[in-house]
JSON list of C-alpha atoms in Angstrom, two decimals:
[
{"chain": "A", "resi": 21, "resn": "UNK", "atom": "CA", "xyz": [-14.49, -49.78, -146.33]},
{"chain": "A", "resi": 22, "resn": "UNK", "atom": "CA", "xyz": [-17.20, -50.19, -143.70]},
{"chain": "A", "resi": 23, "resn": "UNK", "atom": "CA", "xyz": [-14.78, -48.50, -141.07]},
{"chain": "A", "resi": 24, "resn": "UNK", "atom": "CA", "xyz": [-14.18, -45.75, -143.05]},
{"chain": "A", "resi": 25, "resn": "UNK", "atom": "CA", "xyz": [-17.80, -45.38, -143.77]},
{"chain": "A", "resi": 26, "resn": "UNK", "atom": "CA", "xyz": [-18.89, -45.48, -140.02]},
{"chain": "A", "resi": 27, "resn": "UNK", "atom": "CA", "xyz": [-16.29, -42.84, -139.51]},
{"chain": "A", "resi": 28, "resn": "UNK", "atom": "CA", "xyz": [-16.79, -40.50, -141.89]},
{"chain": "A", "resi": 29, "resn": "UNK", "atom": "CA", "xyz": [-20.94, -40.69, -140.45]},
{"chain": "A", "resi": 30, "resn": "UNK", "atom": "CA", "xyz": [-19.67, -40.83, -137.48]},
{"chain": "A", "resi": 31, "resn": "UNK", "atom": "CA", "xyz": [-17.95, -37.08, -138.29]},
{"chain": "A", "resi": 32, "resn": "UNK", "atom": "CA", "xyz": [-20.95, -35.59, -140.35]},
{"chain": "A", "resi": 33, "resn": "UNK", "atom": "CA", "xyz": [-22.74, -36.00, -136.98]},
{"chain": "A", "resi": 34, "resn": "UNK", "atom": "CA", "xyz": [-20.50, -34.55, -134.53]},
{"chain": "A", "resi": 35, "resn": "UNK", "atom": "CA", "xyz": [-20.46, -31.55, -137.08]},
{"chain": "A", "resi": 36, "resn": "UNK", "atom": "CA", "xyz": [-24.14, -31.84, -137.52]},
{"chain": "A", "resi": 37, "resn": "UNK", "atom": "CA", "xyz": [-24.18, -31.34, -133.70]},
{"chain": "A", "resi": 38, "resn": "UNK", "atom": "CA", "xyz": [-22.11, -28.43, -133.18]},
{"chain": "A", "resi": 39, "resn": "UNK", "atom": "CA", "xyz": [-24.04, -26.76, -135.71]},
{"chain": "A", "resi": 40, "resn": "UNK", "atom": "CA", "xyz": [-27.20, -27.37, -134.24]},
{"chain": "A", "resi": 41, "resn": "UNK", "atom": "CA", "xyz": [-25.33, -26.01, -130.88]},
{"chain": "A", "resi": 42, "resn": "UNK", "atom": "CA", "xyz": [-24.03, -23.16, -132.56]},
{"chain": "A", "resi": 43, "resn": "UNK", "atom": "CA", "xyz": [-27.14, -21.95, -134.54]},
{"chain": "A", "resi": 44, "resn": "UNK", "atom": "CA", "xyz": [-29.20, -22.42, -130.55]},
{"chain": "A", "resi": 45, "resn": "UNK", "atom": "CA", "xyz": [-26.94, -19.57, -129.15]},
{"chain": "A", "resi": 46, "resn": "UNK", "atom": "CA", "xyz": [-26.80, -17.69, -131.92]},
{"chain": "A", "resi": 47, "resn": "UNK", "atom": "CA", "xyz": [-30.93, -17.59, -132.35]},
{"chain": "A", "resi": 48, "resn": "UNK", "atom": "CA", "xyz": [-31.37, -17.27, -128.74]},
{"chain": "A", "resi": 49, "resn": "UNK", "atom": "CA", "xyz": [-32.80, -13.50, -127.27]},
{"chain": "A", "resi": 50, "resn": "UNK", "atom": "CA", "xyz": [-30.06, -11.22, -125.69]},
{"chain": "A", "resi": 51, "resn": "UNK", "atom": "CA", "xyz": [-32.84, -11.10, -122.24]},
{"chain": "A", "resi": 52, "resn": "UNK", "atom": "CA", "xyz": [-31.95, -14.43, -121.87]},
{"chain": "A", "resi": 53, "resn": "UNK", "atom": "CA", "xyz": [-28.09, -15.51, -122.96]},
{"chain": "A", "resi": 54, "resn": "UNK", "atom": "CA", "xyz": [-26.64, -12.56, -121.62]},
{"chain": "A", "resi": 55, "resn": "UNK", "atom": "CA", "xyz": [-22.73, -12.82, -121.24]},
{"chain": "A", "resi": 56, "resn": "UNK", "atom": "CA", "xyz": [-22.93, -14.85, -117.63]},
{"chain": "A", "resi": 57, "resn": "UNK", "atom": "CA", "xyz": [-25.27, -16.84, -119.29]},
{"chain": "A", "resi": 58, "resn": "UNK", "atom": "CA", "xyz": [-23.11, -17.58, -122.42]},
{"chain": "A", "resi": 59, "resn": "UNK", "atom": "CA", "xyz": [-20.55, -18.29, -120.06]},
{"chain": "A", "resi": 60, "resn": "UNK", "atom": "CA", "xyz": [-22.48, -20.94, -118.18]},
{"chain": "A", "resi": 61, "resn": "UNK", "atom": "CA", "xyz": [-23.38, -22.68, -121.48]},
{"chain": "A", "resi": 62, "resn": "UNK", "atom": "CA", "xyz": [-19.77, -22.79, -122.44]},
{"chain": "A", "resi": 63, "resn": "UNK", "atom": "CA", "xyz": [-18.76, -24.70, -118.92]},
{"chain": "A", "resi": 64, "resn": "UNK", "atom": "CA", "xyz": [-21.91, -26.95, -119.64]},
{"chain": "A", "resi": 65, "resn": "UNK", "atom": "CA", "xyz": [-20.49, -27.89, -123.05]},
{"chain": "A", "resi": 66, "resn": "UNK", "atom": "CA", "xyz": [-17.17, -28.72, -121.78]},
{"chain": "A", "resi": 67, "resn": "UNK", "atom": "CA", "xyz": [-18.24, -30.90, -118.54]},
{"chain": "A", "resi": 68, "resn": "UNK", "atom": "CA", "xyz": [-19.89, -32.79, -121.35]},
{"chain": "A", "resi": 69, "resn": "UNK", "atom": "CA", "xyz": [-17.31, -33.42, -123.44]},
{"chain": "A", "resi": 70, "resn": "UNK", "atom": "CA", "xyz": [-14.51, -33.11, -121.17]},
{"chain": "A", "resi": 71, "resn": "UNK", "atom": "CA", "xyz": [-12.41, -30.03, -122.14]},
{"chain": "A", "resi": 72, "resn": "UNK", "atom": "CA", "xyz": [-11.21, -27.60, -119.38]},
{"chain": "A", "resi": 73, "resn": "UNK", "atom": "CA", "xyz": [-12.89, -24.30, -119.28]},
{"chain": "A", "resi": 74, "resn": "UNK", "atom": "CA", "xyz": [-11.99, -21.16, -117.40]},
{"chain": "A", "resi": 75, "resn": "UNK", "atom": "CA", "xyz": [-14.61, -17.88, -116.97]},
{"chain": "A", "resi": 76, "resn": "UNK", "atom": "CA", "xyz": [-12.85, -15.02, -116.24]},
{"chain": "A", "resi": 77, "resn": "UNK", "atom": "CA", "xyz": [-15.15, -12.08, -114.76]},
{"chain": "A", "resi": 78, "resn": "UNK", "atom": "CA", "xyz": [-14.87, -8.24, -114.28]},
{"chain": "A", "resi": 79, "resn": "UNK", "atom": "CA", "xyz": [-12.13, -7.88, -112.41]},
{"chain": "A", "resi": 80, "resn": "UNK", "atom": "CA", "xyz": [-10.00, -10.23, -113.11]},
{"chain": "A", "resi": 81, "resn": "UNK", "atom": "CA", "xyz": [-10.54, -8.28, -116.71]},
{"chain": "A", "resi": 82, "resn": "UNK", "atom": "CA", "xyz": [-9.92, -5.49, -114.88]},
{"chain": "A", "resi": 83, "resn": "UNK", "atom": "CA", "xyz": [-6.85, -7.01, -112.95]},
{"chain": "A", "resi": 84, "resn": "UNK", "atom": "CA", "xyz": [-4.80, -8.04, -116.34]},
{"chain": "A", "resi": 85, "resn": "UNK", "atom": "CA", "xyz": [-5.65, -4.01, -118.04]},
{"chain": "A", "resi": 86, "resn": "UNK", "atom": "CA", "xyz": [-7.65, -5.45, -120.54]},
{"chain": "A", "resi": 87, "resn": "UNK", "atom": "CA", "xyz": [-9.00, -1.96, -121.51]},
{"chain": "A", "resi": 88, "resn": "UNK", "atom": "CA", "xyz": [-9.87, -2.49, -124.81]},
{"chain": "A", "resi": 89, "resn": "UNK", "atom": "CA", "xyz": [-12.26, -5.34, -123.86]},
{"chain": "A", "resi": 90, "resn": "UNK", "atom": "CA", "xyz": [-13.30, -3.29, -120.67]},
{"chain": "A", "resi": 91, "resn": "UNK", "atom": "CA", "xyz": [-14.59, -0.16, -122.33]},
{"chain": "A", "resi": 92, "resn": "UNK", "atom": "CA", "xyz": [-16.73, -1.89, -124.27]},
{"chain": "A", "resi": 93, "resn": "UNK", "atom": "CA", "xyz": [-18.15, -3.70, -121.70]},
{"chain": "A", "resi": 94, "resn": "UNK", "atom": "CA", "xyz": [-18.75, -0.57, -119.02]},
{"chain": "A", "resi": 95, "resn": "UNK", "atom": "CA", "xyz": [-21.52, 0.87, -120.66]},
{"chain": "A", "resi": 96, "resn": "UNK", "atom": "CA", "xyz": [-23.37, -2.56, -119.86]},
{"chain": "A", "resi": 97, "resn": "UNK", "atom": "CA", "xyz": [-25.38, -3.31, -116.57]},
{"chain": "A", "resi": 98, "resn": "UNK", "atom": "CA", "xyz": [-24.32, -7.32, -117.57]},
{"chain": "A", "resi": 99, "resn": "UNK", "atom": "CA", "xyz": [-21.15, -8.11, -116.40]},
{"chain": "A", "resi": 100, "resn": "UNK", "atom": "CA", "xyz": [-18.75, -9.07, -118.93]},
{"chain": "A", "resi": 101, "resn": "UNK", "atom": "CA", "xyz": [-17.20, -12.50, -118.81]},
{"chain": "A", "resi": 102, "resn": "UNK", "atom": "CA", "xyz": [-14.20, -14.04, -120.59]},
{"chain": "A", "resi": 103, "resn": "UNK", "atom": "CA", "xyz": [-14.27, -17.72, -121.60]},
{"chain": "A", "resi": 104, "resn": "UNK", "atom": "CA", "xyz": [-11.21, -19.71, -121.92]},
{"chain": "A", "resi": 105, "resn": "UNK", "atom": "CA", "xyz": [-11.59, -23.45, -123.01]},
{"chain": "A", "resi": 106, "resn": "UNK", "atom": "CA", "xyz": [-8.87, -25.83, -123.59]},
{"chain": "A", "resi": 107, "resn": "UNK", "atom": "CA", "xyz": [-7.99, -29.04, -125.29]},
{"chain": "A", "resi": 108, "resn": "UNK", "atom": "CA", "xyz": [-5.25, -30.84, -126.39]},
{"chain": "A", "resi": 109, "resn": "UNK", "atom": "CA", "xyz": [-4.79, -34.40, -127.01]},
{"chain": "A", "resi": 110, "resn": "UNK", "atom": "CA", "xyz": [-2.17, -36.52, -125.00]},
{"chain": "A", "resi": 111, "resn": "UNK", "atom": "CA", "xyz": [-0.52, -37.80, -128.10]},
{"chain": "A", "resi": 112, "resn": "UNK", "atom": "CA", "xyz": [-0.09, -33.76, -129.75]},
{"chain": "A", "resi": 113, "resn": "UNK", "atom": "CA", "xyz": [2.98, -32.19, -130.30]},
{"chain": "A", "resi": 114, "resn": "UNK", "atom": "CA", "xyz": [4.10, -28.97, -128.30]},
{"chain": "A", "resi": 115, "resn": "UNK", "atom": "CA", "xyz": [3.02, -26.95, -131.45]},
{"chain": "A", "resi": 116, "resn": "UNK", "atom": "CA", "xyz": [1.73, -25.56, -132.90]},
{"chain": "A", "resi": 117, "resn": "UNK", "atom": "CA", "xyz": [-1.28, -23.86, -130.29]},
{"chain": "A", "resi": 118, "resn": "UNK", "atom": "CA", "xyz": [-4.00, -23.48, -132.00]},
{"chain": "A", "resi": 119, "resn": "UNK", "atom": "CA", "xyz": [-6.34, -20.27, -130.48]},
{"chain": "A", "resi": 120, "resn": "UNK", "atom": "CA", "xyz": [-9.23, -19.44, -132.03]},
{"chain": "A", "resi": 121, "resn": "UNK", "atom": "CA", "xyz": [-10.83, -16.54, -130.21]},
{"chain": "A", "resi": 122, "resn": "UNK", "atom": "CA", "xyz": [-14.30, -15.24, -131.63]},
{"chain": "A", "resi": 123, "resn": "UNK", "atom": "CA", "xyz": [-16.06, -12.10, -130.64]},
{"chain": "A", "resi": 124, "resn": "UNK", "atom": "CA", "xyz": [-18.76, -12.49, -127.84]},
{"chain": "A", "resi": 125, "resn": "UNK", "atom": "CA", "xyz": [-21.24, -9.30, -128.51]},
{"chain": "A", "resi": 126, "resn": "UNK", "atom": "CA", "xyz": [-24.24, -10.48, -126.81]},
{"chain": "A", "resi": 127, "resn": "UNK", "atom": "CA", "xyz": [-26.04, -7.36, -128.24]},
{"chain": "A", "resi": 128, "resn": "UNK", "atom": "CA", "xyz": [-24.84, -4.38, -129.79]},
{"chain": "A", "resi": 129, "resn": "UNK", "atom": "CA", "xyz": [-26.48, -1.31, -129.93]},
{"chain": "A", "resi": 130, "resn": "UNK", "atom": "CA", "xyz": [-23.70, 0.45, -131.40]},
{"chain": "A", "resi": 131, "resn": "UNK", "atom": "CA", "xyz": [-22.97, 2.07, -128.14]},
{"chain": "A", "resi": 132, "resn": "UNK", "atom": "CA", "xyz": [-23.03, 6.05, -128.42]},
{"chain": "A", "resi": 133, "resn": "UNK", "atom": "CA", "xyz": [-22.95, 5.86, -131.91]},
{"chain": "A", "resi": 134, "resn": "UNK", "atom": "CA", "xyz": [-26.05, 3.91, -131.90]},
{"chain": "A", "resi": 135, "resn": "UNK", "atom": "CA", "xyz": [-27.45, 2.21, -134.79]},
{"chain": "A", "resi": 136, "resn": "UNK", "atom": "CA", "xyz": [-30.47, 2.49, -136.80]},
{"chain": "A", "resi": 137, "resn": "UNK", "atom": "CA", "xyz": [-33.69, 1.23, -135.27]},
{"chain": "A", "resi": 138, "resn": "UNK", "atom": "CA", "xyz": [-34.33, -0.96, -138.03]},
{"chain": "A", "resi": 139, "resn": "UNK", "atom": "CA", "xyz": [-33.16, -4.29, -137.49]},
{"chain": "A", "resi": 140, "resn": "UNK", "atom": "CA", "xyz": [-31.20, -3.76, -134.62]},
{"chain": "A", "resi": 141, "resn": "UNK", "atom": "CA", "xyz": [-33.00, -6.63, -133.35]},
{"chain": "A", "resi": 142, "resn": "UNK", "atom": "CA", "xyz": [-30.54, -9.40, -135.23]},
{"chain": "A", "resi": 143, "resn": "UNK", "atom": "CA", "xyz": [-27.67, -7.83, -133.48]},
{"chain": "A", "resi": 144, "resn": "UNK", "atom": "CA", "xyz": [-28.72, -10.22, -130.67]},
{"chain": "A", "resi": 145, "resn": "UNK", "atom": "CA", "xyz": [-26.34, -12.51, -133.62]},
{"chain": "A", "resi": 146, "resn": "UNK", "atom": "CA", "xyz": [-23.37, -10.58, -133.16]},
{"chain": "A", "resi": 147, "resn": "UNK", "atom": "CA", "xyz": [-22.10, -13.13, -130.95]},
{"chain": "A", "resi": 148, "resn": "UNK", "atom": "CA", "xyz": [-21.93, -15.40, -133.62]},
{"chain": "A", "resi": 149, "resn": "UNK", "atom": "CA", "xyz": [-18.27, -15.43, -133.97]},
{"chain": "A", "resi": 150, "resn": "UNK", "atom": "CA", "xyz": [-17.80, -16.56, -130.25]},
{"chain": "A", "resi": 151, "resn": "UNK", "atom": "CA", "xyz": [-20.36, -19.07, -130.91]},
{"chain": "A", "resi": 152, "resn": "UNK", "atom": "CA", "xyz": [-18.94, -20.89, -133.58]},
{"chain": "A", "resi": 153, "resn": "UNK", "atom": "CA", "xyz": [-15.20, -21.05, -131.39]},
{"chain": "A", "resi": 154, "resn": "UNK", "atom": "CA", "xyz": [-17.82, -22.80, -129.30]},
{"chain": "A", "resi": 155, "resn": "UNK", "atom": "CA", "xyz": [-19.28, -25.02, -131.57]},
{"chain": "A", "resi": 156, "resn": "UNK", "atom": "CA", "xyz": [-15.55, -25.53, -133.12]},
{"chain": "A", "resi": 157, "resn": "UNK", "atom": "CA", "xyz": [-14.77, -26.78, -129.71]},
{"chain": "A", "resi": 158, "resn": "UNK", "atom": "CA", "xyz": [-17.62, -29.38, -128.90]},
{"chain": "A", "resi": 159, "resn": "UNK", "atom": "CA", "xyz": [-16.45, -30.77, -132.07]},
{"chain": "A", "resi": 160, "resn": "UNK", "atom": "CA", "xyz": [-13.14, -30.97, -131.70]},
{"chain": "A", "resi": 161, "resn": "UNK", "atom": "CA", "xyz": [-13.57, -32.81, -128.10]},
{"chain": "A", "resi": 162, "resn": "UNK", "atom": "CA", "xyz": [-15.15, -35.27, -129.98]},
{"chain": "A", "resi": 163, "resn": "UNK", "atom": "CA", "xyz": [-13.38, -36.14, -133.19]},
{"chain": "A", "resi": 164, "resn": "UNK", "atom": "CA", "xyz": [-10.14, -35.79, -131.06]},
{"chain": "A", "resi": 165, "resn": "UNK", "atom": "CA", "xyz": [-7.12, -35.19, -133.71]},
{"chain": "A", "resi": 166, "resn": "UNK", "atom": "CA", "xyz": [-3.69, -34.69, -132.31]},
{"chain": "A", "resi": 167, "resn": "UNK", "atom": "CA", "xyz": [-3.40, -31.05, -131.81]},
{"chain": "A", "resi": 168, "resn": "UNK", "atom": "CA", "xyz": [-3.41, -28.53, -129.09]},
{"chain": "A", "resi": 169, "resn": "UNK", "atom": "CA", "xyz": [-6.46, -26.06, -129.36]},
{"chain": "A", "resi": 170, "resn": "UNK", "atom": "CA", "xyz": [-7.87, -22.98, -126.87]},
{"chain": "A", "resi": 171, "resn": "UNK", "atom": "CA", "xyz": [-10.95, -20.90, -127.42]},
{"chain": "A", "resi": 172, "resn": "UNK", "atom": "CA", "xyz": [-10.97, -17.61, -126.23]},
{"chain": "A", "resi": 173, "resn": "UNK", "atom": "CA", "xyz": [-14.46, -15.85, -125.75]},
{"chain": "A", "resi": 174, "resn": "UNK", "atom": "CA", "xyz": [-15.03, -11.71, -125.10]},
{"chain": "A", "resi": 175, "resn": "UNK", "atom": "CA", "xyz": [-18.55, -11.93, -124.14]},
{"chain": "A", "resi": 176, "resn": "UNK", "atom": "CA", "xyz": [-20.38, -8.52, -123.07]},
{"chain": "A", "resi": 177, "resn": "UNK", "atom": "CA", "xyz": [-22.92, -5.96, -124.88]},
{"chain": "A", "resi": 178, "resn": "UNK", "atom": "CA", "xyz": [-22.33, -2.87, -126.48]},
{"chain": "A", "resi": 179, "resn": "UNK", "atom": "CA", "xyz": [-24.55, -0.51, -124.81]},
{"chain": "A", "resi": 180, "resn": "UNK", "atom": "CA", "xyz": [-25.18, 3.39, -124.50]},
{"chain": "A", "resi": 181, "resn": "UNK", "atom": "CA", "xyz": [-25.15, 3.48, -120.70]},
{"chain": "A", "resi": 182, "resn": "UNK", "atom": "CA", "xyz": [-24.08, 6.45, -118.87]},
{"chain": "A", "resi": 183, "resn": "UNK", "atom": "CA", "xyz": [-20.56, 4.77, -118.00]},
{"chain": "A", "resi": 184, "resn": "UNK", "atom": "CA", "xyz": [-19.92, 3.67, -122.09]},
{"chain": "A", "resi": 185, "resn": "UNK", "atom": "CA", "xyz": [-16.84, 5.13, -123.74]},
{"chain": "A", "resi": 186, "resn": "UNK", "atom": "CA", "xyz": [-17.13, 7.51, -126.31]},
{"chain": "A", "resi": 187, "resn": "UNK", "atom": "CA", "xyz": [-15.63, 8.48, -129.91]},
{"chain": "A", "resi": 188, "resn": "UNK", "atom": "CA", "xyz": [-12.42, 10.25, -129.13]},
{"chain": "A", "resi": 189, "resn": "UNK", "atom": "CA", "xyz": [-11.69, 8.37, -125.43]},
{"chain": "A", "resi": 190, "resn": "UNK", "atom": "CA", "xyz": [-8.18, 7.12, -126.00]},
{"chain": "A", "resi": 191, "resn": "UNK", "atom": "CA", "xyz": [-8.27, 3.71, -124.18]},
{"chain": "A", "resi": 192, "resn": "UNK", "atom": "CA", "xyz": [-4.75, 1.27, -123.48]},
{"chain": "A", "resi": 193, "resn": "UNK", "atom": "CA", "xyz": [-5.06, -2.21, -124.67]},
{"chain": "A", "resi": 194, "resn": "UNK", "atom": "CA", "xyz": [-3.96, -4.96, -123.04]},
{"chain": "A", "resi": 195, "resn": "UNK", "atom": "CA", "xyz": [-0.94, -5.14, -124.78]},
{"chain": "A", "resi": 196, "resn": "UNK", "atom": "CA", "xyz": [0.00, -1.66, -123.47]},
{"chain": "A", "resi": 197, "resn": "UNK", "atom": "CA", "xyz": [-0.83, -0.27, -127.04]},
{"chain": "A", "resi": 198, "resn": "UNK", "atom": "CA", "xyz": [-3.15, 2.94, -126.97]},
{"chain": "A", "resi": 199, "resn": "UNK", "atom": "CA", "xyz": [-6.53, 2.54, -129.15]},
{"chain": "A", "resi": 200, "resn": "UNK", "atom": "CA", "xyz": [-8.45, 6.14, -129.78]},
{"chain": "A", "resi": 201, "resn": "UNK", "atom": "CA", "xyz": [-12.14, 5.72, -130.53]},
{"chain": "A", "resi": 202, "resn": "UNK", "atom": "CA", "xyz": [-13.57, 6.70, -133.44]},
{"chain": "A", "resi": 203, "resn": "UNK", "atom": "CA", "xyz": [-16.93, 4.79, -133.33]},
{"chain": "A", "resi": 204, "resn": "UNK", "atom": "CA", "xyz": [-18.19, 3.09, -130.83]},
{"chain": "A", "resi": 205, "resn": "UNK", "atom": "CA", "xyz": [-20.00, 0.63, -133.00]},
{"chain": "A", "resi": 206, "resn": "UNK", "atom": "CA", "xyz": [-16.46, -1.00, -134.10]},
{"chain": "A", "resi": 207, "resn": "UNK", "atom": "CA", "xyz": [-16.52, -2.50, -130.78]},
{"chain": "A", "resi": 208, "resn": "UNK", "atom": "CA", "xyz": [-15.41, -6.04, -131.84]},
{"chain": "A", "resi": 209, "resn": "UNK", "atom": "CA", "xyz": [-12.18, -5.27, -132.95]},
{"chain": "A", "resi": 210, "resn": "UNK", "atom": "CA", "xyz": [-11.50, -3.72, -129.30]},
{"chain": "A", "resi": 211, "resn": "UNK", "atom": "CA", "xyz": [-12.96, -6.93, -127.55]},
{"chain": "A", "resi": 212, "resn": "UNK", "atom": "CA", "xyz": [-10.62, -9.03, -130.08]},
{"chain": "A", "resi": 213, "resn": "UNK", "atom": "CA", "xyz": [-7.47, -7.31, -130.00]},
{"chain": "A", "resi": 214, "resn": "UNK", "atom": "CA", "xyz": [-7.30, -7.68, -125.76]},
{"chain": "A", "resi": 215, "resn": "UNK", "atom": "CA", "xyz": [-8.30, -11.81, -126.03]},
{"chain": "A", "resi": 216, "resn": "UNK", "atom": "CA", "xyz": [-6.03, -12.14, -129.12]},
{"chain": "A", "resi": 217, "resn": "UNK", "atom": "CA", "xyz": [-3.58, -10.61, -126.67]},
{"chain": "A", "resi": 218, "resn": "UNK", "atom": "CA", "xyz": [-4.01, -13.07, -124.05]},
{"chain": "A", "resi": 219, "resn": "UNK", "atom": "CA", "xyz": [-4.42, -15.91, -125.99]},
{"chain": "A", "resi": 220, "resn": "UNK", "atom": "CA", "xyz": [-0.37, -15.33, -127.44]},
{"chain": "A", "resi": 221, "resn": "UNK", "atom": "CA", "xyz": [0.25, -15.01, -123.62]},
{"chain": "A", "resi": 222, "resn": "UNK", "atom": "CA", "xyz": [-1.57, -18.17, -122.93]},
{"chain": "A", "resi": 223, "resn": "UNK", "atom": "CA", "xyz": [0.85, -19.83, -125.54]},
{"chain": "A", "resi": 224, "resn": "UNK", "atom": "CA", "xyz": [-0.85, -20.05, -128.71]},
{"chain": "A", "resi": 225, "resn": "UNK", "atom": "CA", "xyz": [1.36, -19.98, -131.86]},
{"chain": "A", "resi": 226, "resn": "UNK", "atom": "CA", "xyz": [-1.54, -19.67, -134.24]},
{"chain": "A", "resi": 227, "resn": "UNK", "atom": "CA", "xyz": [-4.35, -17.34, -133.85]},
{"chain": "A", "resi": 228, "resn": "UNK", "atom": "CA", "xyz": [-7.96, -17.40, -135.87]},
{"chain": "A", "resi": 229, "resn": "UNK", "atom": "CA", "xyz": [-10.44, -14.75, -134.89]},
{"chain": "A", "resi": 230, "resn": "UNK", "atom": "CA", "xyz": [-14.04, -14.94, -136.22]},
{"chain": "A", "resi": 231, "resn": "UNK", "atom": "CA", "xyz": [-16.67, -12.09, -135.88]},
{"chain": "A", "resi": 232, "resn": "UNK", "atom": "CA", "xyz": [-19.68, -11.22, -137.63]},
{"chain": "A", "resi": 233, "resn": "UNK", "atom": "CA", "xyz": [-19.28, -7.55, -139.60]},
{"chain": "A", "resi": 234, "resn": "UNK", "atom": "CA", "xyz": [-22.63, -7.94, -140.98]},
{"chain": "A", "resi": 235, "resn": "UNK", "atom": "CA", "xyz": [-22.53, -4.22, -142.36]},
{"chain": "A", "resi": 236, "resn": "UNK", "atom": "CA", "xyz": [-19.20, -4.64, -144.13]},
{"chain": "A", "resi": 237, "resn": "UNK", "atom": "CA", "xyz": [-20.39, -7.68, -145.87]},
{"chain": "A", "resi": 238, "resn": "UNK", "atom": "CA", "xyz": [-23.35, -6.61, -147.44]},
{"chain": "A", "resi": 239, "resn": "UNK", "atom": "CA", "xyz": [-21.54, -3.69, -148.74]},
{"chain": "A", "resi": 240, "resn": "UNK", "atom": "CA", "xyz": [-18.84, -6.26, -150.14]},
{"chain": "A", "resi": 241, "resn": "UNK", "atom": "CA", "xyz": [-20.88, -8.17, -151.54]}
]
């Protein structure tokens, strides 16, 4: 009974953790965890707890036609970056892959079809999604179970610059399908379809995607 006492603390504080890590990026100013630096946090994470991580920058975006993620991220000044973290226990079967791949929106204006001025500050949260694949992750690395398990990250902003795409550009995914754009503020389902796309090619069977559609909810709800 005591082991299975110390172990199920032992959980409710790895969890505890990754929470705490999750909720840090999520609260933390777009000026200052920008998509490099969201990156950088992600390779910190895994050197910790040993998982292998892979950043993948603008052209190598560029290089596999991600063109989804990239038109989102060309109306930016930050570079985009896309984070790739792996882990999979020596003892796990071949399958299934798990990918989770969670939407990396460092800030979203909305793009050309900008958003109202009130409360745009939160959307400095609208990389939640790609935060809590992160925090998934750290936990994960610690509690260990017998699976395989990649994280795929999108990170960039949303921005109005004079190089963003615009509602009726017709852009080509990374799976060669084409994507016309209606609004520019439904920018996470462009970022998601290109990693959801790579994360198949990267060999996961099952695919969860997380993103926060803060606008849709309160209207559901």
């Amino acid at each position: 009974v005591d082991d299975v006492a110390r172990a199920a603390l032992e959980r409710e504080r790895v969890i505890a953790e990754a929470q705490t890590f999750t909720r840090n990026l999520v609260n933390e100013p777009s000026n200052t965890l920008t998509p490099t630096r969201l990156a950088e946090k992600a390779q910190e994470m895994a050197a910790k707890y040993g998982l292998d991580c892979k950043v993948l920058g603008k052209q190598e975006i560029l290089d596999m036609k991600m063109g989804a993620f990239w038109s989102v991220a060309r109306g930016s000044d930050e570079p985009p970056r896309l984070i790739v973290i792996r882990y999979a226990h020596p003892e796990a079967p071949e399958a299934p892959v798990i990918g989770l791949v969670g939407k990396g929106i460092t800030f979203d204006t909305g793009g050309i079809s900008i958003k109202p001025a009130a409360d745009m500050h939160e959307m400095k949260t609208d990389m939640a999604g790609g935060a809590t694949m992160l925090g998934v992750m750290q936990a994960i690395a610690q509690l260990k179970p017998r699976v395989r398990v990649m994280a795929l990250v999108p990170a960039t902003e949303n921005m109005p610059g004079g190089n963003a795409y615009k509602p009726g550009d017709v852009v080509t995914s990374m799976s060669g399908k084409t994507i016309e754009i209606l609004n520019t503020d439904a920018e996470g389902r462009l970022v998601l379809a290109d990693a959801l796309t790579y994360a198949r090619q990267l060999g996961a069977t099952v695919l969860i995607d997380a993103a926060r559609l803060t606008g849709a909810v309160m209207i559901a709800l």
